[in-house]
Coordinates of C-alpha atoms in Angstrom, one line a residue:
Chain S
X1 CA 34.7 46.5 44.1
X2 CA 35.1 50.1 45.1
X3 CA 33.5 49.8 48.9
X4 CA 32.1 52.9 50.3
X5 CA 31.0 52.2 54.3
X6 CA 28.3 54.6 56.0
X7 CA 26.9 53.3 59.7
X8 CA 23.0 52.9 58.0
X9 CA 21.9 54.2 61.8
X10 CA 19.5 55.5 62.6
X11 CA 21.5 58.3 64.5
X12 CA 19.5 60.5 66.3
X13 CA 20.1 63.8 67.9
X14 CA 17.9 65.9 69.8
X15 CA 17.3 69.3 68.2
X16 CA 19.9 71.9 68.6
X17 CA 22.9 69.4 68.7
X18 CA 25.3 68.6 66.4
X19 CA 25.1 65.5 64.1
X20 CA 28.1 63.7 63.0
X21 CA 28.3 61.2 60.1
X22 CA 30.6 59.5 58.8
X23 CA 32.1 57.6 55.7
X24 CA 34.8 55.6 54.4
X25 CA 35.4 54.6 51.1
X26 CA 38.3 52.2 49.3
X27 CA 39.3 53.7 46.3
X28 CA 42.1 55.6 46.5
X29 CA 41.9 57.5 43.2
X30 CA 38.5 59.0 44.2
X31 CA 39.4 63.2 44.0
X32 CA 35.5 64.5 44.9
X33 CA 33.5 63.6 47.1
X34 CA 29.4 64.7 47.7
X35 CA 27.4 64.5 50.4
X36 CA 23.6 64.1 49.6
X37 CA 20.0 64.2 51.6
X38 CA 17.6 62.2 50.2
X39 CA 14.0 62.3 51.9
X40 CA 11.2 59.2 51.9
X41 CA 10.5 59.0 48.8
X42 CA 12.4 61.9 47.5
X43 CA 15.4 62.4 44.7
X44 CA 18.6 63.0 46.1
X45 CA 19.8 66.5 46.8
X46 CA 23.5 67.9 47.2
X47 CA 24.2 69.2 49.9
X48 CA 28.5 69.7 50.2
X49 CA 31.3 68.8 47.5
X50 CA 34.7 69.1 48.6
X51 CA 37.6 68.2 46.5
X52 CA 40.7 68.9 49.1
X53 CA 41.9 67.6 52.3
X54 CA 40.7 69.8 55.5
X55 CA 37.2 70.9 56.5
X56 CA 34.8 72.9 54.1
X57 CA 31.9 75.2 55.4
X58 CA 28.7 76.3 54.1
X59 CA 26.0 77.7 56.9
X60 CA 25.6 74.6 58.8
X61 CA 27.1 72.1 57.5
X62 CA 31.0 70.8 57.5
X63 CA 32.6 68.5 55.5
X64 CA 35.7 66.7 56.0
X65 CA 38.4 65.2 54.7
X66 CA 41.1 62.9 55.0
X67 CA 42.3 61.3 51.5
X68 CA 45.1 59.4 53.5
X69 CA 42.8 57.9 56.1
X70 CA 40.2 57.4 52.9
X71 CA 37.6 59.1 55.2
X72 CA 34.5 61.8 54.8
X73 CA 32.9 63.6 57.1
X74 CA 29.4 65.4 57.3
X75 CA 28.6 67.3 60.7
X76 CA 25.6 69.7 60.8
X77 CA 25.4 71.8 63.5
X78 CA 22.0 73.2 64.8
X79 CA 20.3 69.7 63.7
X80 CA 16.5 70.4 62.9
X81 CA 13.5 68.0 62.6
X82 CA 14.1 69.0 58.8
X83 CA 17.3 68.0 58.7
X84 CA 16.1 64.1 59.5
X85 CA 16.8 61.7 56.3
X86 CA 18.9 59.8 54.9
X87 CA 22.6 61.1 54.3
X88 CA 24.5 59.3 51.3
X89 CA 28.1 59.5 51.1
X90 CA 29.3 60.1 47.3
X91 CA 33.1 59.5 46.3
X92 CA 33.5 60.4 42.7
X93 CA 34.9 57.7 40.2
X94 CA 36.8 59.2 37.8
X95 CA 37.7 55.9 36.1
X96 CA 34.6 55.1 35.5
X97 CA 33.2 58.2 33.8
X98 CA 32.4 60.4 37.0
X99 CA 29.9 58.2 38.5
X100 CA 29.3 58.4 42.1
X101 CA 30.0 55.4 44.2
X102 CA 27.2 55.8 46.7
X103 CA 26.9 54.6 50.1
X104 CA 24.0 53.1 51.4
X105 CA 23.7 56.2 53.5
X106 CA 22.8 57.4 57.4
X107 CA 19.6 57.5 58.4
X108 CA 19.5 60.7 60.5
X109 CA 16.4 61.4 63.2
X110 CA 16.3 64.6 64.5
X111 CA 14.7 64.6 67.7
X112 CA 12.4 68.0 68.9
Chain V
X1 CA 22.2 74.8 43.1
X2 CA 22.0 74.1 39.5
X3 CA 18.2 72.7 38.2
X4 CA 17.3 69.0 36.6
X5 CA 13.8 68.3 35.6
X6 CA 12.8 65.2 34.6
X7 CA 9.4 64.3 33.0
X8 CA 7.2 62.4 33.5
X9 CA 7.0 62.6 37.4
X10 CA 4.9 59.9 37.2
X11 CA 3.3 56.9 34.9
X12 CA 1.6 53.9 35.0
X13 CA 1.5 51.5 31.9
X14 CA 0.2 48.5 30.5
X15 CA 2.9 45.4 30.7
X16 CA 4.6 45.3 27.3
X17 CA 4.1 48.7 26.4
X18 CA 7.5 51.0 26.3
X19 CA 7.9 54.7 28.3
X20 CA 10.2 57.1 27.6
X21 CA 11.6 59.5 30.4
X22 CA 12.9 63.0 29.7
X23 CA 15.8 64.7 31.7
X24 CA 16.8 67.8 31.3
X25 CA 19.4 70.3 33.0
X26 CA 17.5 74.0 32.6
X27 CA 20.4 76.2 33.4
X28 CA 23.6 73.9 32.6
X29 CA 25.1 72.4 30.0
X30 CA 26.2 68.9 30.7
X31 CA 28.2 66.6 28.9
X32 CA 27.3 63.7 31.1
X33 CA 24.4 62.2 32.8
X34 CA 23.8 59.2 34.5
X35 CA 20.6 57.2 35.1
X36 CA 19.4 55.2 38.7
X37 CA 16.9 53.3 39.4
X38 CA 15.8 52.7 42.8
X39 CA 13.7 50.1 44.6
X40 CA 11.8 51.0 48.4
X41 CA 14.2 51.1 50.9
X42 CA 17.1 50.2 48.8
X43 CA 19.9 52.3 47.7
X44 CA 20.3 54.2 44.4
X45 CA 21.4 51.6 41.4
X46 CA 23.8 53.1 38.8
X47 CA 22.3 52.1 35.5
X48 CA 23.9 53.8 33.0
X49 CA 26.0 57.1 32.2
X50 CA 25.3 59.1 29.2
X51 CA 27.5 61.2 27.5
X52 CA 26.3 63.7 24.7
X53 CA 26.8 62.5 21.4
X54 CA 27.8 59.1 22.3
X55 CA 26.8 55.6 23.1
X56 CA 25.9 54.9 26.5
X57 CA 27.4 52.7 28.8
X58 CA 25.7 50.3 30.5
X59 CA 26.0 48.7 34.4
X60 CA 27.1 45.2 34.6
X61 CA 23.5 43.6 34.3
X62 CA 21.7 46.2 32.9
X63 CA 20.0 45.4 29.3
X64 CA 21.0 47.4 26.7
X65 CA 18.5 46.6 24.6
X66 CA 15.8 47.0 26.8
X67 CA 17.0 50.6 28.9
X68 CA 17.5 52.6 25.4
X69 CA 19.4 55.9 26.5
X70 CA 19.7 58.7 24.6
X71 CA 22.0 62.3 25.1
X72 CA 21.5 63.9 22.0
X73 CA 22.1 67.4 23.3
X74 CA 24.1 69.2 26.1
X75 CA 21.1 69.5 28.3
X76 CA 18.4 66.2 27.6
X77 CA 19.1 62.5 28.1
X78 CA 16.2 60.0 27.4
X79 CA 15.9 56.9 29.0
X80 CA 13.4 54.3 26.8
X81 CA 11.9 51.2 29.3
X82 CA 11.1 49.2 26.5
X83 CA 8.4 46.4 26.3
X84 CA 8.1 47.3 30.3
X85 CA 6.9 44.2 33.0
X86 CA 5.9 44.4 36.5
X87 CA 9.2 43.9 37.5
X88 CA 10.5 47.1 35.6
X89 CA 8.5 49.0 38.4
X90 CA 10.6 51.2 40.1
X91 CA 11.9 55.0 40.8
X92 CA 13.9 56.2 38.3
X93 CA 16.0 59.2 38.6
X94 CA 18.7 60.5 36.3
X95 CA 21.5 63.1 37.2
X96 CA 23.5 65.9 35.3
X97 CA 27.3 66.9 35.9
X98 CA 28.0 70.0 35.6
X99 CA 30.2 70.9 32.7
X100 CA 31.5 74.3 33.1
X101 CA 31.0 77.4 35.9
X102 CA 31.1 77.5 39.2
X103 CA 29.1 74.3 40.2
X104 CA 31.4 72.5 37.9
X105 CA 31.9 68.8 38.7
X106 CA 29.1 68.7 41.0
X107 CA 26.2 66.1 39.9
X108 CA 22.4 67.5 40.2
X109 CA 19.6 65.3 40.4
X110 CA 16.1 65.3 38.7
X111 CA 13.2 64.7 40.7
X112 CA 13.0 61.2 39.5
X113 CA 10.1 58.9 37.9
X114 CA 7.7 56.6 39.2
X115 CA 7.2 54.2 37.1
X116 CA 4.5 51.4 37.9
X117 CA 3.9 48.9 35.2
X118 CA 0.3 46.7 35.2

């Protein structure tokens, strides 16, 4: 059973701050990893990939990670009411035809 | 980010009737997509992943006979809810990997389908 582990929250933040979310996962082949949003109701929508150990930025969002520590990070900086959903953790399988092993995902609240 | 449509957004039906969902990748080619389904407050189900030209293959529990899935080209995928019940009733949503170019590797997602069945 490849586990992935996300805190289901809800976090909240107050606007302006920085939101940190967090993931680990078991499988040790996993080589990409996706960060999603999914809104109420909503389809899910990418939002990072990153493929290599470090941090990876696009505008305000960060993604980390750590293959040896198995662990995936997600902070977005700026947090707006917008920003509040869920946040689902994606490790790519590779043995099992490139599915995503999803988490059950963050529930993020963004305060105003 | 790439585009997936998926049609319809929505449909009810009669029980024992079948539905067929459309998913389509408008400005990729993909060699694989993968179908969820997704129950309130519940977390996406993998189903089934689709690769063009191929059989299907199906999640531990998943009826083959009764989810048809089709990828005949680079860019559709069909799923078939065949002889649908109450119980089928649910959000389906299927996703496309991108093949080739600069997204490549990343997984788009259609917009999903409601499906409520009478």
């Amino acid at each position: 059973q490849k586990e992935v582990e996300q805190n289901s929250g809800p976090l909240s933040v107050p606007e302006g701050a920085i939101a940190s979310l967090n993931c680990t996962y078991s499988d040790r082949v996993s080589q990409s990893f996706f960060w999603y949003r999914q809104y109420s109701g909503k389809s899910p929508e990418l939002i990072m990939s990153i493929y290599s150990n470090g941090d990876k930025e696009d505008g305000r969002f960060t993604a980390q990670l750590n293959k040896a520590s198995q662990y995936v990070s997600l902070l977005i900086r700026d947090s707006q009411p917008s920003d509040s959903a869920t946040y689902l953790c994606a490790p790519e399988d590779s043995n099992s035809g490139y599915a995503l092993n999803f988490g059950k995902g963050t529930s993020l609240l963004v305060t105003p | 980010g790439a585009v997936v449509s998926q049609h319809p957004s929505r449909v009810i039906c009669k029980s024992g009737t079948s539905v067929k969902i459309e998913c389509r990748s408008l400005d990729f080619q993909a060699t694989t997509m993968f179908w969820y389904r997704q129950f309130p407050k519940k977390s996406l189900m993998l189903m089934a992943t689709s690769n063009e030209g191929s059989k299907a293959t199906y999640e531990q529990g998943v009826e083959k006979d009764k989810f048809l899935i089709n990828h005949a080209s680079l860019t559709l995928s069909t799923l078939t809810v065949t002889s649908a019940h109450p119980e089928d009733s649910s959000f389906y949503i299927c996703s496309a990997r991108v093949s080739s170019g600069v997204s490549y590797n990343e997984q788009f997602f259609g917009p999903g389908t409601r499906l409520t069945v009478l």
